[in-house]
Amino acid sequence: VLSMYHYHADAGTTEVPYRRLVTQRGSWRRHNRYVGFLDGVGPHRDGEHPIYPVRTPRRSATPVLSPAQVATILDGCSVQRDGDWTGGAAAVRNRLFFAVLAETGMRLGEALSLRHNDFHIGAGATPWIDIVERQDHPHGARVKTGPRRIYVGDDLEALYSEYVWQLVAMNADQVVDDLSNHFVFVNLQRGPRFSPMRQENIYEKVRGLRTAHRSLPPDWSPHWLRHTHATALLLAGVPEHVVMRRLGHADVQTTLSTYGWVTQDAAMRSLAEWKNYVAGWKGLHDGQQ
């Protein structure tokens, strides 16, 4: 596309589209009239740089949390003692949020967009969460890719059930007109009660966990849990195409480009550690996602 616009600019037909698509250092200068078909791919002439850069394979490792660090994040929100969860409903909500990211590989916007009827539990079968394509979050969170189904483990199912019971104890089923179709992650302490959470709320909790737990990387973010999820699956031997569907990638090449280094450097951590980490997750074969 850039070559086409560059050709017409040199031919004197029009140069406005090319000016808009390419930033320049210095003044506009004409080049030879002939422009090759692949001109604009790779190094550019005279310091010109396309606004939309060419995608290159990832050469460095994506940031990953160890299983112990993931546990630190979850326990830093709430822990179960004598059958009860510490910290109240807000703490349980926070643990559930990070647990969903860690066990499903969801993006931040996908998790914030979840409704209660997206959770399918308590039917005696493998529990799952549906990712539904939505663009209606009041604070701009959105689902980036199309719909998919992610099967989860019993621990996540039990944690979600506990969270719902705590919501009901706060009369959420009476305050909210249709709780089953309402957002899962809502305000419980500040702001309008039961209104959808903002991304800023999540990052505020992340900053608190960074400060409280020095064993965590100082720059970790919620997206690291998605990277950790993919890494854990690959190191545990899950096929790449299954990881692709679970993450919601458009094609397996995206998965390989982002996480190909994992299988090449499997010795970076104990494989047994990662296999134990994913042992409770379900649906990690061809029949389920």
Tab-separated table of C-alpha atoms in Angstrom:
chain	number	residue	atom	x	y	z
A	1	VAL	CA	0.000	0.000	0.000
A	2	LEU	CA	2.802	2.398	0.888
A	3	SER	CA	4.515	1.608	-2.401
A	4	MET	CA	1.361	2.473	-4.351
A	5	TYR	CA	0.996	5.838	-2.631
A	6	HIS	CA	4.724	6.502	-3.006
A	7	TYR	CA	4.503	5.788	-6.757
A	8	HIS	CA	1.601	8.203	-7.252
A	9	ALA	CA	3.397	10.847	-5.209
A	10	ASP	CA	6.485	10.547	-7.399
A	11	ALA	CA	4.371	10.516	-10.560
A	12	GLY	CA	2.860	13.825	-9.538
A	13	THR	CA	-0.685	12.476	-9.260
A	14	THR	CA	-1.063	13.183	-5.553
A	15	GLU	CA	1.214	13.220	-2.551
A	16	VAL	CA	-1.309	13.948	0.216
A	17	PRO	CA	-2.084	10.283	1.132
A	18	TYR	CA	1.620	9.455	1.217
A	19	ARG	CA	2.354	12.448	3.439
A	20	ARG	CA	-0.305	11.240	5.863
A	21	LEU	CA	0.897	7.645	5.952
A	22	VAL	CA	4.604	8.367	6.348
A	23	THR	CA	6.436	10.600	8.785
A	24	GLN	CA	9.590	12.264	7.527
A	25	ARG	CA	12.674	13.778	9.038
A	26	GLY	CA	13.460	16.923	7.089
A	27	SER	CA	11.788	18.288	3.989
A	28	TRP	CA	9.782	16.382	1.398
A	29	ARG	CA	12.061	15.028	-1.329
A	30	ARG	CA	11.222	13.249	-4.568
A	31	HIS	CA	12.878	9.958	-5.425
A	32	ASN	CA	13.183	7.950	-8.627
A	33	ARG	CA	9.862	7.410	-10.350
A	34	TYR	CA	10.110	3.604	-10.240
A	35	VAL	CA	9.184	2.109	-6.887
A	36	GLY	CA	9.515	-1.607	-6.310
A	37	PHE	CA	6.525	-3.691	-5.252
A	38	LEU	CA	8.004	-4.393	-1.806
A	39	ASP	CA	9.328	-0.883	-1.285
A	40	GLY	CA	8.459	0.210	2.234
A	41	VAL	CA	9.028	-3.230	3.748
A	42	GLY	CA	12.161	-3.296	5.851
A	43	PRO	CA	14.666	-0.382	5.887
A	44	HIS	CA	13.289	2.893	4.508
A	45	ARG	CA	14.939	5.554	2.435
A	46	ASP	CA	16.129	8.893	3.743
A	47	GLY	CA	14.808	8.382	7.238
A	48	GLU	CA	11.172	7.743	6.264
A	49	HIS	CA	9.267	5.583	8.749
A	50	PRO	CA	5.787	4.114	8.186
A	51	ILE	CA	3.268	5.083	10.845
A	52	TYR	CA	2.182	1.427	10.937
A	53	PRO	CA	5.410	-0.551	11.482
A	54	VAL	CA	6.020	-3.969	9.971
A	55	ARG	CA	5.436	-6.745	12.481
A	56	THR	CA	8.570	-8.630	13.442
A	57	PRO	CA	8.884	-11.885	15.405
A	58	ARG	CA	9.361	-11.554	19.131
A	59	ARG	CA	12.986	-12.149	19.964
A	60	SER	CA	12.872	-11.751	23.720
A	61	ALA	CA	10.975	-13.701	26.316
A	62	THR	CA	7.594	-12.432	27.417
A	63	PRO	CA	7.446	-11.537	31.133
A	64	VAL	CA	6.331	-14.470	33.243
A	65	LEU	CA	5.397	-14.935	36.893
A	66	SER	CA	6.398	-18.116	38.672
A	67	PRO	CA	3.653	-20.324	40.157
A	68	ALA	CA	4.763	-19.166	43.615
A	69	GLN	CA	4.403	-15.522	42.594
A	70	VAL	CA	0.904	-16.145	41.233
A	71	ALA	CA	0.003	-17.703	44.579
A	72	THR	CA	1.412	-14.627	46.329
A	73	ILE	CA	-0.879	-12.386	44.259
A	74	LEU	CA	-3.952	-14.463	45.025
A	75	ASP	CA	-3.179	-14.847	48.731
A	76	GLY	CA	-2.371	-11.135	48.909
A	77	CYS	CA	-6.046	-10.511	48.136
A	78	SER	CA	-7.727	-13.084	50.362
A	79	VAL	CA	-7.006	-16.466	51.968
A	80	GLN	CA	-9.293	-19.144	53.353
A	81	ARG	CA	-9.049	-19.774	57.090
A	82	ASP	CA	-11.300	-22.177	58.989
A	83	GLY	CA	-13.699	-22.262	56.062
A	84	ASP	CA	-14.020	-18.472	55.710
A	85	TRP	CA	-12.320	-16.065	53.327
A	86	THR	CA	-10.466	-13.097	54.797
A	87	GLY	CA	-11.054	-9.481	53.861
A	88	GLY	CA	-14.745	-9.570	53.036
A	89	ALA	CA	-16.478	-9.496	49.663
A	90	ALA	CA	-14.105	-6.982	48.039
A	91	ALA	CA	-11.073	-9.125	48.887
A	92	VAL	CA	-12.761	-12.247	47.503
A	93	ARG	CA	-13.667	-10.317	44.360
A	94	ASN	CA	-10.032	-9.274	43.906
A	95	ARG	CA	-8.779	-12.830	44.343
A	96	LEU	CA	-11.382	-14.078	41.878
A	97	PHE	CA	-10.352	-11.467	39.322
A	98	PHE	CA	-6.661	-12.385	39.359
A	99	ALA	CA	-7.521	-16.099	39.549
A	100	VAL	CA	-9.626	-15.755	36.394
A	101	LEU	CA	-6.739	-14.082	34.571
A	102	ALA	CA	-4.268	-16.714	35.736
A	103	GLU	CA	-6.408	-19.759	34.952
A	104	THR	CA	-8.014	-18.644	31.698
A	105	GLY	CA	-5.464	-16.331	30.080
A	106	MET	CA	-8.133	-13.676	29.536
A	107	ARG	CA	-7.237	-10.131	28.670
A	108	LEU	CA	-8.076	-7.439	31.219
A	109	GLY	CA	-10.971	-6.087	29.162
A	110	GLU	CA	-12.417	-9.560	28.663
A	111	ALA	CA	-12.493	-10.211	32.406
A	112	LEU	CA	-14.061	-6.844	33.226
A	113	SER	CA	-16.734	-7.471	30.575
A	114	LEU	CA	-17.852	-10.799	32.078
A	115	ARG	CA	-21.493	-11.221	33.134
A	116	HIS	CA	-22.694	-13.734	35.706
A	117	ASN	CA	-24.482	-15.764	33.048
A	118	ASP	CA	-21.108	-16.277	31.343
A	119	PHE	CA	-20.125	-18.583	34.241
A	120	HIS	CA	-21.527	-22.105	33.845
A	121	ILE	CA	-21.091	-24.028	37.081
A	122	GLY	CA	-22.883	-26.427	39.389
A	123	ALA	CA	-24.288	-28.695	36.664
A	124	GLY	CA	-22.136	-31.690	37.548
A	125	ALA	CA	-20.030	-31.317	34.400
A	126	THR	CA	-16.780	-29.482	33.779
A	127	PRO	CA	-17.344	-25.774	34.610
A	128	TRP	CA	-16.635	-23.230	31.915
A	129	ILE	CA	-16.688	-19.515	31.168
A	130	ASP	CA	-18.011	-18.074	27.922
A	131	ILE	CA	-16.194	-15.127	26.350
A	132	VAL	CA	-18.837	-13.068	24.535
A	133	GLU	CA	-17.948	-10.313	22.104
A	134	ARG	CA	-19.141	-7.094	23.750
A	135	GLN	CA	-18.392	-3.391	23.387
A	136	ASP	CA	-20.855	-2.021	25.969
A	137	HIS	CA	-18.773	-1.642	29.131
A	138	PRO	CA	-19.460	1.858	30.519
A	139	HIS	CA	-15.756	2.442	31.188
A	140	GLY	CA	-14.421	1.301	27.836
A	141	ALA	CA	-13.379	-2.281	28.595
A	142	ARG	CA	-13.983	-4.486	25.588
A	143	VAL	CA	-13.594	-7.987	24.213
A	144	LYS	CA	-10.849	-7.850	21.599
A	145	THR	CA	-11.562	-11.105	19.786
A	146	GLY	CA	-14.584	-13.235	18.968
A	147	PRO	CA	-16.468	-15.614	21.284
A	148	ARG	CA	-14.842	-18.677	22.811
A	149	ARG	CA	-15.403	-21.125	25.671
A	150	ILE	CA	-12.797	-21.708	28.374
A	151	TYR	CA	-13.066	-24.677	30.729
A	152	VAL	CA	-11.830	-24.101	34.274
A	153	GLY	CA	-11.075	-26.071	37.408
A	154	ASP	CA	-13.077	-26.804	40.541
A	155	ASP	CA	-11.136	-24.328	42.674
A	156	LEU	CA	-12.134	-21.413	40.447
A	157	GLU	CA	-15.710	-22.647	40.399
A	158	ALA	CA	-15.789	-22.741	44.226
A	159	LEU	CA	-14.242	-19.265	44.495
A	160	TYR	CA	-16.822	-17.801	42.122
A	161	SER	CA	-19.636	-19.453	44.112
A	162	GLU	CA	-18.298	-17.917	47.329
A	163	TYR	CA	-18.165	-14.496	45.684
A	164	VAL	CA	-21.782	-14.773	44.511
A	165	TRP	CA	-22.919	-15.755	48.018
A	166	GLN	CA	-21.202	-12.679	49.399
A	167	LEU	CA	-22.904	-10.492	46.782
A	168	VAL	CA	-26.274	-11.916	47.754
A	169	ALA	CA	-25.469	-11.269	51.425
A	170	MET	CA	-25.015	-7.618	50.414
A	171	ASN	CA	-28.471	-7.686	48.737
A	172	ALA	CA	-27.059	-7.393	45.238
A	173	ASP	CA	-29.900	-9.560	43.919
A	174	GLN	CA	-32.400	-6.977	45.191
A	175	VAL	CA	-30.518	-3.811	44.240
A	176	VAL	CA	-29.602	-4.963	40.724
A	177	ASP	CA	-32.576	-5.510	38.418
A	178	ASP	CA	-31.112	-8.524	36.613
A	179	LEU	CA	-28.123	-9.869	38.528
A	180	SER	CA	-27.568	-12.834	36.215
A	181	ASN	CA	-26.991	-10.448	33.298
A	182	HIS	CA	-25.005	-7.933	35.344
A	183	PHE	CA	-21.228	-7.469	35.397
A	184	VAL	CA	-19.312	-9.906	37.602
A	185	PHE	CA	-16.641	-7.483	38.808
A	186	VAL	CA	-18.317	-4.501	40.436
A	187	ASN	CA	-17.591	-1.793	43.003
A	188	LEU	CA	-18.206	-2.895	46.575
A	189	GLN	CA	-16.496	-0.219	48.675
A	190	ARG	CA	-16.043	3.008	46.701
A	191	GLY	CA	-18.189	4.545	44.010
A	192	PRO	CA	-21.770	3.487	43.244
A	193	ARG	CA	-22.214	0.053	44.779
A	194	PHE	CA	-22.507	-2.807	42.253
A	195	SER	CA	-21.495	-0.554	39.335
A	196	PRO	CA	-18.898	-2.026	36.912
A	197	MET	CA	-15.263	-1.701	37.935
A	198	ARG	CA	-12.799	0.435	35.996
A	199	GLN	CA	-9.405	-0.696	34.789
A	200	GLU	CA	-7.954	1.933	37.119
A	201	ASN	CA	-9.389	-0.023	40.067
A	202	ILE	CA	-7.415	-3.073	39.012
A	203	TYR	CA	-4.149	-1.194	38.586
A	204	GLU	CA	-4.627	0.412	41.993
A	205	LYS	CA	-4.808	-3.075	43.511
A	206	VAL	CA	-1.731	-4.100	41.524
A	207	ARG	CA	0.219	-1.184	43.001
A	208	GLY	CA	-0.860	-2.225	46.478
A	209	LEU	CA	0.320	-5.803	45.903
A	210	ARG	CA	3.655	-4.569	44.545
A	211	THR	CA	4.221	-2.533	47.686
A	212	ALA	CA	3.120	-5.251	50.096
A	213	HIS	CA	5.013	-8.127	48.481
A	214	ARG	CA	8.585	-7.404	47.498
A	215	SER	CA	8.995	-10.922	46.081
A	216	LEU	CA	6.869	-9.853	43.105
A	217	PRO	CA	8.500	-8.163	40.094
A	218	PRO	CA	8.236	-4.393	40.625
A	219	ASP	CA	6.784	-3.818	37.153
A	220	TRP	CA	4.350	-6.749	36.857
A	221	SER	CA	0.949	-6.014	35.379
A	222	PRO	CA	-2.311	-7.985	34.950
A	223	HIS	CA	-1.263	-8.940	31.402
A	224	TRP	CA	1.662	-10.889	32.844
A	225	LEU	CA	-0.905	-13.427	34.084
A	226	ARG	CA	-1.958	-14.036	30.479
A	227	HIS	CA	1.679	-14.619	29.506
A	228	THR	CA	2.099	-16.898	32.521
A	229	HIS	CA	-0.992	-18.879	31.556
A	230	ALA	CA	0.300	-19.521	28.030
A	231	THR	CA	3.764	-20.382	29.308
A	232	ALA	CA	2.388	-22.846	31.851
A	233	LEU	CA	0.317	-24.644	29.214
A	234	LEU	CA	3.206	-24.953	26.759
A	235	LEU	CA	5.658	-26.159	29.396
A	236	ALA	CA	3.058	-28.682	30.573
A	237	GLY	CA	2.910	-30.109	27.049
A	238	VAL	CA	-0.419	-28.706	25.850
A	239	PRO	CA	-0.516	-28.524	21.999
A	240	GLU	CA	0.005	-25.092	20.474
A	241	HIS	CA	-3.351	-25.081	18.666
A	242	VAL	CA	-5.163	-25.665	21.967
A	243	VAL	CA	-3.278	-22.771	23.571
A	244	MET	CA	-4.185	-20.652	20.540
A	245	ARG	CA	-7.932	-21.284	20.971
A	246	ARG	CA	-7.783	-20.781	24.719
A	247	LEU	CA	-6.051	-17.405	24.365
A	248	GLY	CA	-8.317	-16.275	21.535
A	249	HIS	CA	-5.528	-15.771	19.008
A	250	ALA	CA	-6.598	-15.465	15.375
A	251	ASP	CA	-4.087	-18.086	14.225
A	252	VAL	CA	-1.475	-20.392	15.662
A	253	GLN	CA	1.333	-18.296	14.159
A	254	THR	CA	0.489	-15.512	16.608
A	255	THR	CA	0.883	-17.960	19.482
A	256	LEU	CA	4.172	-19.283	18.129
A	257	SER	CA	5.533	-15.800	17.432
A	258	THR	CA	4.751	-14.663	20.972
A	259	TYR	CA	5.584	-17.794	22.949
A	260	GLY	CA	7.863	-19.795	20.668
A	261	TRP	CA	10.779	-19.077	22.974
A	262	VAL	CA	9.068	-21.129	25.707
A	263	THR	CA	9.512	-24.499	24.029
A	264	GLN	CA	13.042	-23.546	23.029
A	265	ASP	CA	13.991	-22.726	26.618
A	266	ALA	CA	11.984	-25.283	28.530
A	267	ALA	CA	14.868	-25.808	30.936
A	268	MET	CA	14.446	-22.312	32.358
A	269	ARG	CA	12.295	-23.730	35.138
A	270	SER	CA	11.346	-27.148	36.414
A	271	LEU	CA	8.789	-28.760	34.090
A	272	ALA	CA	7.341	-30.601	37.065
A	273	GLU	CA	6.616	-27.266	38.753
A	274	TRP	CA	4.550	-26.072	35.783
A	275	LYS	CA	2.754	-29.400	35.338
A	276	ASN	CA	1.693	-29.289	38.971
A	277	TYR	CA	0.553	-25.681	38.495
A	278	VAL	CA	-1.890	-26.582	35.708
A	279	ALA	CA	-2.955	-29.925	37.187
A	280	GLY	CA	-6.336	-28.579	38.319
A	281	TRP	CA	-7.224	-26.932	35.007
A	282	LYS	CA	-9.621	-28.746	32.705
A	283	GLY	CA	-10.418	-28.873	29.028
A	284	LEU	CA	-6.801	-28.892	27.864
A	285	HIS	CA	-7.297	-31.313	24.986
A	286	ASP	CA	-8.761	-31.187	21.506
A	287	GLY	CA	-12.362	-31.680	22.563
A	288	GLN	CA	-12.431	-28.687	24.908
A	289	GLN	CA	-10.789	-25.291	25.098
